[in-house]
Amino acid sequence: MFLRKIKKRNSVFSILFLMSLFFFTFPSSSSALVQCKQNESQESCRARLLKEKARLEDEVRKLEQGIKNEDVKQSSLSKEISRLNSEIRKNSLALNRKERLISRLRSEISSKEESIRELNEKLAREKESLARILRRKYELGDMTILEFFLSSKSLSDFYRDVPLFTYIQKSLSSSFKEIDTLKREIFNEKRVLEEKKEEHANEKYKLALEKQKVEVQKKDRDMALKVSRSKEATLAQLKKKREEEIRKIRAMLIQFQRQGMNAKSISFGDAYDYAKLAEKYTGVRAAFILAIMQQETGFGRNVGGCYVKNDKTGEGVYIKSGNPAKRTMMVNNIPNFKKITSTLGMDWKKTPVSCAIYQNGKYYGYGGAMGYTQFIPNTWMSVANRVQGYLGVPIASPWNPRDAVTAAAVYLKDVGAAKRDYRSEFCAASRYYSGRCSPNSRYASSVMGRVPKIQRLIDTLERD
């Protein structure tokens, strides 16, 4: 009993030790990492946060795999426990059957013993009868003539008793033989029953040992399942904590992206760097991308002159004058516009977008284009995920120049600009402006007129 207690205590200590090792497997993360350090530049902070975010995301993936592994382990252990429970029930039923069989054999053995006892009693009675007869016979046989005449018996009585005694003696002797034969048969039957009882008792003992072995195995599996569930719960808790830290980092990165919209114009050098990166991802010529950007906003000098004010009609106001501006955005784009600005922590009513063209007292088309490369909200949503994938950012922003240039390249690739010939690029520029390829597009002609000049600048930069 003492040894069993020691083993049980050691088992508990082992489990606690393993769980303590698990708790220290993953590094702890401090909330201090999710904020900029004192005197740290924004770019340095952003780079560090991106690195920390990547590390946390990798840890979350490992935690998710750990949770999946524990789920698989628990499923396997549950099946094993179910099988062991079935085996225990099977052994219990077999033990009950053996017990009933042994009990029945005991009863039959007791019955045989009772029969032998009765035969012994009968034999004893008949032996006593024979003894009396023999004594009587021998008394007659030893009687002298004088004793005979002195007795009250007549001679005829004497001769009449002797044959009777002899017959009874022979009958009793025959009965003794029959009783002895019957006893031997019953003894043999009893011996066979006892052998069967012994055989079943041995089988019952083996079954009991097997059941005990299975019960020990089940107990171990139960403990392993309990530890696995505890480990999974800890993994899930840690995963939740890491995901919260990732969320905070994303919020900080979004703040950086929001600040990017206030930068307005960017240098040609910065625009060139972003366009070359986009060319690497998409195959669209950097000069063509920059021509689109220059045509749209002058590298960010004009990202929009209107605010949307009415999400039911799409009407807005001019930012400078505050006067009403009709057709500021198509109504079917407003849900995605609100979603984009909300995700970036911006107020959709105070976010600059392009105004509808107004000439000769008449509005033409709609406004509503956003950011450095003037994307309509619905179109932006069709490319945003790929931009995030290329750049490794949690949320792409039309007001972040690098994101916007990459988005323009992704869209231009979709409409055929990656072929890098004049006809394909002209058609792509037309589609960028109006959604269709028009051979008479003045917008496309203007863009294609800028491309050679920008290409010469790029060649100069790359030659130097």
Tab-separated table of C-alpha atoms in Angstrom:
chain	number	residue	atom	x	y	z
A	1	MET	CA	0.000	0.000	0.000
A	2	PHE	CA	2.844	2.360	0.915
A	3	LEU	CA	4.611	1.681	-2.403
A	4	ARG	CA	1.389	2.341	-4.336
A	5	LYS	CA	1.038	5.722	-2.589
A	6	ILE	CA	4.647	6.587	-3.482
A	7	LYS	CA	4.051	5.631	-7.130
A	8	LYS	CA	0.881	7.692	-7.272
A	9	ARG	CA	2.649	10.700	-5.725
A	10	ASN	CA	5.549	10.346	-8.183
A	11	SER	CA	3.059	10.197	-11.065
A	12	VAL	CA	1.434	13.456	-9.951
A	13	PHE	CA	4.852	15.128	-9.539
A	14	SER	CA	5.834	13.957	-13.053
A	15	ILE	CA	2.708	15.487	-14.546
A	16	LEU	CA	3.253	18.772	-12.708
A	17	PHE	CA	6.894	18.787	-13.844
A	18	LEU	CA	5.910	18.241	-17.494
A	19	MET	CA	3.287	20.981	-17.292
A	20	SER	CA	5.837	23.372	-15.752
A	21	LEU	CA	8.213	22.630	-18.642
A	22	PHE	CA	5.395	23.395	-21.075
A	23	PHE	CA	4.621	26.740	-19.481
A	24	PHE	CA	8.189	27.877	-20.078
A	25	THR	CA	8.403	26.518	-23.640
A	26	PHE	CA	7.055	29.731	-25.204
A	27	PRO	CA	8.725	33.080	-24.476
A	28	SER	CA	6.708	35.641	-22.664
A	29	SER	CA	5.852	38.841	-24.485
A	30	SER	CA	5.717	42.220	-22.869
A	31	SER	CA	3.204	44.898	-23.777
A	32	ALA	CA	6.189	47.265	-23.860
A	33	LEU	CA	7.104	45.713	-27.203
A	34	VAL	CA	3.828	46.974	-28.661
A	35	GLN	CA	4.803	50.622	-28.452
A	36	CYS	CA	7.578	52.864	-29.733
A	37	LYS	CA	10.645	53.389	-27.569
A	38	GLN	CA	11.744	56.801	-26.416
A	39	ASN	CA	13.575	58.742	-29.164
A	40	GLU	CA	12.910	55.878	-31.634
A	41	SER	CA	12.119	56.985	-35.194
A	42	GLN	CA	8.773	56.049	-36.646
A	43	GLU	CA	10.397	53.991	-39.411
A	44	SER	CA	12.565	52.114	-36.910
A	45	CYS	CA	9.569	51.527	-34.652
A	46	ARG	CA	7.486	50.326	-37.589
A	47	ALA	CA	10.225	47.917	-38.698
A	48	ARG	CA	10.613	46.568	-35.174
A	49	LEU	CA	6.855	46.162	-34.757
A	50	LEU	CA	6.608	44.315	-38.076
A	51	LYS	CA	9.388	41.990	-36.936
A	52	GLU	CA	7.694	41.429	-33.570
A	53	LYS	CA	4.359	40.862	-35.319
A	54	ALA	CA	5.953	38.249	-37.590
A	55	ARG	CA	7.458	36.513	-34.542
A	56	LEU	CA	4.128	36.506	-32.711
A	57	GLU	CA	2.282	35.244	-35.788
A	58	ASP	CA	4.805	32.413	-36.085
A	59	GLU	CA	4.253	31.623	-32.403
A	60	VAL	CA	0.484	31.652	-32.918
A	61	ARG	CA	0.896	29.191	-35.816
A	62	LYS	CA	2.944	26.918	-33.547
A	63	LEU	CA	0.327	27.241	-30.808
A	64	GLU	CA	-2.427	26.400	-33.292
A	65	GLN	CA	-0.443	23.341	-34.397
A	66	GLY	CA	0.051	22.402	-30.749
A	67	ILE	CA	-3.706	22.680	-30.165
A	68	LYS	CA	-4.360	20.527	-33.251
A	69	ASN	CA	-1.828	17.969	-31.998
A	70	GLU	CA	-3.539	17.854	-28.609
A	71	ASP	CA	-6.916	17.432	-30.343
A	72	VAL	CA	-5.530	14.480	-32.298
A	73	LYS	CA	-3.989	13.051	-29.115
A	74	GLN	CA	-7.257	13.464	-27.207
A	75	SER	CA	-9.191	11.797	-30.004
A	76	SER	CA	-6.755	8.874	-29.952
A	77	LEU	CA	-6.856	8.658	-26.135
A	78	SER	CA	-10.661	8.806	-26.112
A	79	LYS	CA	-10.826	5.930	-28.589
A	80	GLU	CA	-8.289	4.000	-26.516
A	81	ILE	CA	-10.256	4.636	-23.310
A	82	SER	CA	-13.464	3.549	-25.035
A	83	ARG	CA	-11.757	0.351	-26.186
A	84	LEU	CA	-10.376	-0.308	-22.688
A	85	ASN	CA	-13.810	0.315	-21.142
A	86	SER	CA	-15.276	-2.215	-23.568
A	87	GLU	CA	-12.551	-4.692	-22.642
A	88	ILE	CA	-13.185	-4.135	-18.917
A	89	ARG	CA	-16.914	-4.746	-19.421
A	90	LYS	CA	-16.131	-7.876	-21.436
A	91	ASN	CA	-13.787	-9.163	-18.702
A	92	SER	CA	-16.368	-8.356	-16.020
A	93	LEU	CA	-19.023	-10.348	-17.877
A	94	ALA	CA	-16.594	-13.256	-18.322
A	95	LEU	CA	-15.728	-13.117	-14.601
A	96	ASN	CA	-19.425	-13.157	-13.682
A	97	ARG	CA	-19.997	-16.168	-15.957
A	98	LYS	CA	-17.039	-17.980	-14.391
A	99	GLU	CA	-18.299	-17.171	-10.909
A	100	ARG	CA	-21.755	-18.549	-11.733
A	101	LEU	CA	-20.198	-21.683	-13.252
A	102	ILE	CA	-17.912	-22.199	-10.258
A	103	SER	CA	-20.891	-21.678	-7.929
A	104	ARG	CA	-22.883	-24.292	-9.858
A	105	LEU	CA	-19.934	-26.720	-9.656
A	106	ARG	CA	-19.680	-26.122	-5.921
A	107	SER	CA	-23.355	-26.990	-5.628
A	108	GLU	CA	-22.905	-30.179	-7.665
A	109	ILE	CA	-19.845	-31.146	-5.606
A	110	SER	CA	-21.846	-30.576	-2.419
A	111	SER	CA	-24.601	-32.776	-3.850
A	112	LYS	CA	-22.075	-35.537	-4.594
A	113	GLU	CA	-20.633	-35.229	-1.111
A	114	GLU	CA	-24.164	-35.522	0.318
A	115	SER	CA	-24.771	-38.653	-1.762
A	116	ILE	CA	-21.497	-40.174	-0.537
A	117	ARG	CA	-22.447	-39.304	3.030
A	118	GLU	CA	-25.820	-41.013	2.632
A	119	LEU	CA	-24.169	-44.079	1.080
A	120	ASN	CA	-21.689	-44.216	3.962
A	121	GLU	CA	-24.545	-44.062	6.448
A	122	LYS	CA	-26.419	-46.805	4.568
A	123	LEU	CA	-23.256	-48.884	4.422
A	124	ALA	CA	-22.711	-48.414	8.127
A	125	ARG	CA	-26.270	-49.509	8.849
A	126	GLU	CA	-25.992	-52.593	6.657
A	127	LYS	CA	-22.628	-53.465	8.141
A	128	GLU	CA	-24.154	-53.265	11.574
A	129	SER	CA	-26.982	-55.551	10.408
A	130	LEU	CA	-24.484	-57.990	8.966
A	131	ALA	CA	-22.503	-57.910	12.151
A	132	ARG	CA	-25.563	-58.821	14.146
A	133	ILE	CA	-26.421	-61.610	11.737
A	134	LEU	CA	-22.901	-62.964	11.829
A	135	ARG	CA	-22.802	-62.877	15.552
A	136	ARG	CA	-26.088	-64.723	15.614
A	137	LYS	CA	-24.879	-67.233	13.051
A	138	TYR	CA	-21.668	-67.899	14.867
A	139	GLU	CA	-23.527	-68.177	18.104
A	140	LEU	CA	-25.562	-71.054	16.551
A	141	GLY	CA	-22.527	-72.611	14.993
A	142	ASP	CA	-20.614	-72.793	18.262
A	143	MET	CA	-23.547	-74.113	20.292
A	144	THR	CA	-22.919	-77.571	21.847
A	145	ILE	CA	-25.532	-80.331	21.914
A	146	LEU	CA	-25.892	-79.787	25.666
A	147	GLU	CA	-26.416	-76.021	25.078
A	148	PHE	CA	-28.909	-76.785	22.383
A	149	PHE	CA	-30.964	-79.075	24.504
A	150	LEU	CA	-30.791	-76.661	27.376
A	151	SER	CA	-32.099	-73.866	25.072
A	152	SER	CA	-35.700	-73.390	24.376
A	153	LYS	CA	-35.299	-73.921	20.593
A	154	SER	CA	-36.315	-77.094	18.946
A	155	LEU	CA	-34.138	-78.903	16.483
A	156	SER	CA	-36.357	-77.949	13.614
A	157	ASP	CA	-35.931	-74.222	14.499
A	158	PHE	CA	-32.192	-74.596	14.473
A	159	TYR	CA	-32.101	-76.048	10.991
A	160	ARG	CA	-34.593	-73.528	9.761
A	161	ASP	CA	-32.549	-70.403	10.992
A	162	VAL	CA	-29.132	-71.343	9.596
A	163	PRO	CA	-30.077	-71.143	5.839
A	164	LEU	CA	-31.913	-67.861	6.436
A	165	PHE	CA	-28.905	-66.298	8.103
A	166	THR	CA	-26.681	-67.476	5.278
A	167	TYR	CA	-28.990	-65.945	2.651
A	168	ILE	CA	-29.123	-62.612	4.469
A	169	GLN	CA	-25.367	-62.608	4.812
A	170	LYS	CA	-24.947	-63.147	1.072
A	171	SER	CA	-27.491	-60.420	0.310
A	172	LEU	CA	-25.725	-57.935	2.534
A	173	SER	CA	-22.370	-58.744	0.995
A	174	SER	CA	-23.822	-58.092	-2.462
A	175	SER	CA	-25.272	-54.783	-1.193
A	176	PHE	CA	-21.855	-53.823	0.134
A	177	LYS	CA	-20.363	-54.347	-3.318
A	178	GLU	CA	-23.078	-52.261	-4.984
A	179	ILE	CA	-22.637	-49.461	-2.449
A	180	ASP	CA	-18.874	-49.552	-2.877
A	181	THR	CA	-19.208	-49.417	-6.678
A	182	LEU	CA	-21.668	-46.512	-6.416
A	183	LYS	CA	-19.356	-44.682	-4.039
A	184	ARG	CA	-16.423	-45.068	-6.431
A	185	GLU	CA	-18.554	-43.692	-9.287
A	186	ILE	CA	-19.686	-40.759	-7.197
A	187	PHE	CA	-16.104	-40.140	-6.022
A	188	ASN	CA	-14.953	-40.113	-9.657
A	189	GLU	CA	-17.744	-37.697	-10.584
A	190	LYS	CA	-16.828	-35.497	-7.636
A	191	ARG	CA	-13.139	-35.571	-8.650
A	192	VAL	CA	-14.049	-34.546	-12.223
A	193	LEU	CA	-16.212	-31.717	-10.871
A	194	GLU	CA	-13.412	-30.539	-8.589
A	195	GLU	CA	-10.952	-30.596	-11.488
A	196	LYS	CA	-13.386	-28.498	-13.554
A	197	LYS	CA	-13.868	-26.172	-10.616
A	198	GLU	CA	-10.091	-25.807	-10.270
A	199	GLU	CA	-9.738	-25.186	-14.000
A	200	HIS	CA	-12.432	-22.504	-13.983
A	201	ALA	CA	-10.963	-20.962	-10.829
A	202	ASN	CA	-7.578	-20.633	-12.612
A	203	GLU	CA	-9.281	-19.066	-15.638
A	204	LYS	CA	-11.152	-16.697	-13.338
A	205	TYR	CA	-7.864	-15.697	-11.711
A	206	LYS	CA	-6.297	-14.984	-15.113
A	207	LEU	CA	-9.351	-12.950	-16.125
A	208	ALA	CA	-9.129	-10.967	-12.885
A	209	LEU	CA	-5.443	-10.236	-13.552
A	210	GLU	CA	-6.214	-9.172	-17.143
A	211	LYS	CA	-9.045	-6.928	-15.958
A	212	GLN	CA	-6.757	-5.350	-13.361
A	213	LYS	CA	-4.092	-4.772	-16.055
A	214	VAL	CA	-6.630	-3.122	-18.368
A	215	GLU	CA	-7.954	-0.968	-15.519
A	216	VAL	CA	-4.406	0.273	-14.826
A	217	GLN	CA	-3.995	1.083	-18.538
A	218	LYS	CA	-7.314	2.954	-18.541
A	219	LYS	CA	-6.285	4.912	-15.459
A	220	ASP	CA	-3.061	5.961	-17.224
A	221	ARG	CA	-5.006	6.990	-20.341
A	222	ASP	CA	-7.498	8.945	-18.220
A	223	MET	CA	-4.617	10.833	-16.622
A	224	ALA	CA	-2.979	11.443	-20.029
A	225	LEU	CA	-6.289	12.759	-21.399
A	226	LYS	CA	-6.657	15.080	-18.415
A	227	VAL	CA	-3.113	16.423	-18.912
A	228	SER	CA	-3.712	16.875	-22.671
A	229	ARG	CA	-6.911	18.822	-22.057
A	230	SER	CA	-5.147	21.011	-19.512
A	231	LYS	CA	-2.279	21.579	-21.953
A	232	GLU	CA	-4.707	22.446	-24.768
A	233	ALA	CA	-6.497	24.935	-22.531
A	234	THR	CA	-3.152	26.558	-21.691
A	235	LEU	CA	-2.195	26.659	-25.378
A	236	ALA	CA	-5.529	28.268	-26.243
A	237	GLN	CA	-5.081	30.834	-23.470
A	238	LEU	CA	-1.551	31.657	-24.633
A	239	LYS	CA	-2.730	31.840	-28.257
A	240	LYS	CA	-5.442	34.307	-27.244
A	241	LYS	CA	-2.856	36.440	-25.438
A	242	ARG	CA	-0.529	36.454	-28.456
A	243	GLU	CA	-3.405	37.332	-30.799
A	244	GLU	CA	-4.254	40.276	-28.571
A	245	GLU	CA	-0.636	41.465	-28.797
A	246	ILE	CA	-0.773	41.092	-32.602
A	247	ARG	CA	-3.972	43.147	-32.624
A	248	LYS	CA	-2.247	45.919	-30.677
A	249	ILE	CA	0.696	45.898	-33.083
A	250	ARG	CA	-1.683	46.092	-36.043
A	251	ALA	CA	-3.395	49.061	-34.413
A	252	MET	CA	-0.016	50.795	-34.095
A	253	LEU	CA	0.841	50.029	-37.726
A	254	ILE	CA	-2.542	51.385	-38.806
A	255	GLN	CA	-1.709	54.594	-36.938
A	256	PHE	CA	1.447	54.847	-39.048
A	257	GLN	CA	-0.640	54.325	-42.194
A	258	ARG	CA	-3.063	57.045	-41.104
A	259	GLN	CA	-0.168	59.408	-40.616
A	260	GLY	CA	0.949	58.571	-44.168
A	261	MET	CA	-2.157	60.242	-45.640
A	262	ASN	CA	-1.024	63.588	-44.252
A	263	ALA	CA	2.285	63.403	-46.123
A	264	LYS	CA	0.652	64.535	-49.388
A	265	SER	CA	3.198	64.613	-52.228
A	266	ILE	CA	6.229	62.341	-52.307
A	267	SER	CA	9.539	62.749	-54.131
A	268	PHE	CA	10.145	61.148	-57.493
A	269	GLY	CA	12.896	59.079	-55.853
A	270	ASP	CA	10.469	57.571	-53.332
A	271	ALA	CA	7.884	57.001	-56.047
A	272	TYR	CA	10.572	55.299	-58.160
A	273	ASP	CA	11.506	52.950	-55.284
A	274	TYR	CA	7.863	51.962	-54.782
A	275	ALA	CA	7.296	51.490	-58.530
A	276	LYS	CA	10.396	49.288	-58.929
A	277	LEU	CA	9.194	47.138	-56.023
A	278	ALA	CA	5.744	46.879	-57.632
A	279	GLU	CA	7.365	45.988	-60.977
A	280	LYS	CA	9.178	43.132	-59.243
A	281	TYR	CA	5.878	41.755	-57.891
A	282	THR	CA	3.708	42.244	-60.972
A	283	GLY	CA	5.893	42.599	-64.067
A	284	VAL	CA	4.263	45.945	-64.940
A	285	ARG	CA	6.850	48.556	-66.066
A	286	ALA	CA	7.862	51.019	-63.349
A	287	ALA	CA	7.763	53.919	-65.872
A	288	PHE	CA	4.168	53.080	-66.792
A	289	ILE	CA	3.130	52.848	-63.108
A	290	LEU	CA	4.734	56.227	-62.375
A	291	ALA	CA	3.028	57.781	-65.400
A	292	ILE	CA	-0.346	56.649	-64.022
A	293	MET	CA	0.516	58.059	-60.585
A	294	GLN	CA	1.689	61.369	-62.042
A	295	GLN	CA	-1.449	61.617	-64.167
A	296	GLU	CA	-3.740	60.876	-61.219
A	297	THR	CA	-2.321	62.927	-58.330
A	298	GLY	CA	1.036	64.402	-59.338
A	299	PHE	CA	2.779	61.996	-56.936
A	300	GLY	CA	0.347	62.898	-54.165
A	301	ARG	CA	-0.019	66.649	-54.609
A	302	ASN	CA	-3.779	66.261	-55.093
A	303	VAL	CA	-5.383	63.247	-53.439
A	304	GLY	CA	-8.904	64.664	-53.508
A	305	GLY	CA	-10.845	67.900	-53.133
A	306	CYS	CA	-14.189	66.656	-51.775
A	307	TYR	CA	-15.704	65.032	-48.700
A	308	VAL	CA	-18.608	62.574	-48.895
A	309	LYS	CA	-21.356	63.776	-46.571
A	310	ASN	CA	-24.476	61.792	-47.449
A	311	ASP	CA	-24.114	57.996	-47.471
A	312	LYS	CA	-27.621	57.604	-48.936
A	313	THR	CA	-27.117	59.815	-52.028
A	314	GLY	CA	-23.332	60.012	-52.357
A	315	GLU	CA	-23.399	63.800	-52.335
A	316	GLY	CA	-20.631	65.759	-50.616
A	317	VAL	CA	-18.923	69.119	-50.276
A	318	TYR	CA	-15.853	70.808	-51.724
A	319	ILE	CA	-13.129	70.842	-49.085
A	320	LYS	CA	-11.869	74.374	-49.800
A	321	SER	CA	-15.205	76.168	-50.163
A	322	GLY	CA	-17.581	73.936	-48.239
A	323	ASN	CA	-20.081	74.229	-51.088
A	324	PRO	CA	-22.222	71.249	-52.024
A	325	ALA	CA	-20.636	68.811	-54.462
A	326	LYS	CA	-22.957	66.461	-56.307
A	327	ARG	CA	-22.081	62.963	-57.433
A	328	THR	CA	-19.087	62.830	-55.089
A	329	MET	CA	-19.334	59.041	-54.871
A	330	MET	CA	-21.513	56.339	-56.392
A	331	VAL	CA	-23.853	54.976	-53.716
A	332	ASN	CA	-22.826	51.343	-54.330
A	333	ASN	CA	-19.226	52.253	-53.398
A	334	ILE	CA	-20.091	53.867	-50.073
A	335	PRO	CA	-20.294	50.636	-47.962
A	336	ASN	CA	-16.729	49.667	-48.957
A	337	PHE	CA	-15.575	53.277	-48.515
A	338	LYS	CA	-16.883	53.251	-44.948
A	339	LYS	CA	-15.342	49.831	-44.345
A	340	ILE	CA	-11.906	50.941	-45.625
A	341	THR	CA	-11.844	54.164	-43.592
A	342	SER	CA	-13.206	52.449	-40.481
A	343	THR	CA	-10.513	49.751	-40.668
A	344	LEU	CA	-7.874	52.475	-40.886
A	345	GLY	CA	-9.415	54.401	-37.970
A	346	MET	CA	-10.509	57.303	-40.182
A	347	ASP	CA	-13.728	59.330	-40.333
A	348	TRP	CA	-15.309	58.712	-43.734
A	349	LYS	CA	-16.945	62.154	-43.653
A	350	LYS	CA	-13.533	63.832	-43.297
A	351	THR	CA	-11.534	61.737	-45.747
A	352	PRO	CA	-10.566	63.474	-49.031
A	353	VAL	CA	-11.724	61.869	-52.270
A	354	SER	CA	-11.829	63.113	-55.855
A	355	CYS	CA	-14.706	65.333	-56.960
A	356	ALA	CA	-16.924	64.702	-59.980
A	357	ILE	CA	-15.858	66.667	-63.090
A	358	TYR	CA	-17.933	69.825	-63.412
A	359	GLN	CA	-17.796	71.776	-66.639
A	360	ASN	CA	-20.124	74.231	-68.296
A	361	GLY	CA	-22.638	73.905	-65.472
A	362	LYS	CA	-22.818	70.133	-65.826
A	363	TYR	CA	-21.445	67.176	-63.819
A	364	TYR	CA	-19.706	64.379	-65.724
A	365	GLY	CA	-19.384	60.927	-64.194
A	366	TYR	CA	-18.655	60.499	-60.487
A	367	GLY	CA	-15.838	61.296	-58.113
A	368	GLY	CA	-14.940	59.177	-55.082
A	369	ALA	CA	-11.394	58.061	-56.004
A	370	MET	CA	-9.059	57.622	-53.008
A	371	GLY	CA	-5.412	58.187	-52.214
A	372	TYR	CA	-2.155	58.424	-54.161
A	373	THR	CA	-3.306	56.392	-57.166
A	374	GLN	CA	-7.017	57.312	-57.040
A	375	PHE	CA	-8.812	54.007	-56.481
A	376	ILE	CA	-12.597	53.698	-56.419
A	377	PRO	CA	-13.491	51.856	-53.130
A	378	ASN	CA	-14.952	48.746	-54.805
A	379	THR	CA	-11.901	48.416	-57.065
A	380	TRP	CA	-9.565	48.871	-54.095
A	381	MET	CA	-11.249	45.976	-52.301
A	382	SER	CA	-10.524	43.719	-55.289
A	383	VAL	CA	-6.738	44.250	-55.002
A	384	ALA	CA	-6.162	44.974	-51.276
A	385	ASN	CA	-5.542	41.371	-50.184
A	386	ARG	CA	-2.871	40.878	-52.847
A	387	VAL	CA	-1.175	44.130	-51.870
A	388	GLN	CA	-1.086	42.980	-48.252
A	389	GLY	CA	0.362	39.650	-49.354
A	390	TYR	CA	3.104	41.221	-51.482
A	391	LEU	CA	4.126	43.830	-48.905
A	392	GLY	CA	3.531	41.800	-45.760
A	393	VAL	CA	1.331	44.468	-44.180
A	394	PRO	CA	-1.732	43.699	-42.030
A	395	ILE	CA	-3.915	46.311	-43.785
A	396	ALA	CA	-3.174	48.076	-47.060
A	397	SER	CA	-4.041	51.772	-47.253
A	398	PRO	CA	-4.791	53.874	-50.378
A	399	TRP	CA	-3.209	56.816	-48.493
A	400	ASN	CA	0.090	54.998	-47.983
A	401	PRO	CA	2.179	55.695	-51.130
A	402	ARG	CA	3.912	52.306	-51.200
A	403	ASP	CA	0.582	50.477	-50.790
A	404	ALA	CA	-1.109	52.687	-53.381
A	405	VAL	CA	1.636	52.226	-56.014
A	406	THR	CA	1.593	48.450	-55.491
A	407	ALA	CA	-2.211	48.423	-55.776
A	408	ALA	CA	-2.024	50.330	-59.069
A	409	ALA	CA	0.486	47.792	-60.411
A	410	VAL	CA	-1.722	44.861	-59.340
A	411	TYR	CA	-4.759	46.344	-61.094
A	412	LEU	CA	-2.753	47.239	-64.234
A	413	LYS	CA	-1.445	43.675	-64.388
A	414	ASP	CA	-5.046	42.408	-64.183
A	415	VAL	CA	-5.982	44.509	-67.238
A	416	GLY	CA	-3.023	43.392	-69.353
A	417	ALA	CA	-0.209	45.895	-68.722
A	418	ALA	CA	2.317	43.172	-67.821
A	419	LYS	CA	2.675	42.433	-71.560
A	420	ARG	CA	4.782	45.655	-71.636
A	421	ASP	CA	3.926	46.712	-75.216
A	422	TYR	CA	2.384	50.045	-76.279
A	423	ARG	CA	-1.050	48.663	-77.244
A	424	SER	CA	-1.445	46.683	-73.984
A	425	GLU	CA	-0.347	49.610	-71.820
A	426	PHE	CA	-2.575	52.094	-73.696
A	427	CYS	CA	-5.591	49.813	-73.226
A	428	ALA	CA	-4.693	49.242	-69.531
A	429	ALA	CA	-4.464	53.021	-68.931
A	430	SER	CA	-7.884	53.484	-70.546
A	431	ARG	CA	-9.347	50.788	-68.323
A	432	TYR	CA	-7.701	52.347	-65.260
A	433	TYR	CA	-9.588	55.571	-65.947
A	434	SER	CA	-12.963	54.407	-67.275
A	435	GLY	CA	-13.149	50.640	-66.832
A	436	ARG	CA	-13.076	49.968	-70.581
A	437	CYS	CA	-10.509	49.952	-73.355
A	438	SER	CA	-11.144	52.947	-75.621
A	439	PRO	CA	-8.818	53.564	-78.609
A	440	ASN	CA	-9.649	57.271	-78.416
A	441	SER	CA	-9.017	57.725	-74.693
A	442	ARG	CA	-7.421	61.115	-74.073
A	443	TYR	CA	-6.472	59.919	-70.548
A	444	ALA	CA	-4.555	56.960	-71.970
A	445	SER	CA	-2.895	59.168	-74.599
A	446	SER	CA	-1.747	61.557	-71.859
A	447	VAL	CA	-0.356	58.692	-69.762
A	448	MET	CA	1.496	57.131	-72.690
A	449	GLY	CA	2.952	60.582	-73.506
A	450	ARG	CA	4.505	60.705	-70.019
A	451	VAL	CA	6.004	57.213	-70.127
A	452	PRO	CA	9.063	57.967	-72.355
A	453	LYS	CA	10.095	60.967	-70.239
A	454	ILE	CA	9.785	58.982	-67.006
A	455	GLN	CA	11.658	56.048	-68.565
A	456	ARG	CA	14.569	58.386	-69.457
A	457	LEU	CA	14.680	59.572	-65.823
A	458	ILE	CA	14.687	55.952	-64.619
A	459	ASP	CA	17.449	55.034	-67.079
A	460	THR	CA	19.511	57.960	-65.802
A	461	LEU	CA	18.987	56.904	-62.175
A	462	GLU	CA	19.868	53.305	-62.871
A	463	ARG	CA	22.869	54.246	-65.039
A	464	ASP	CA	24.285	56.471	-62.321
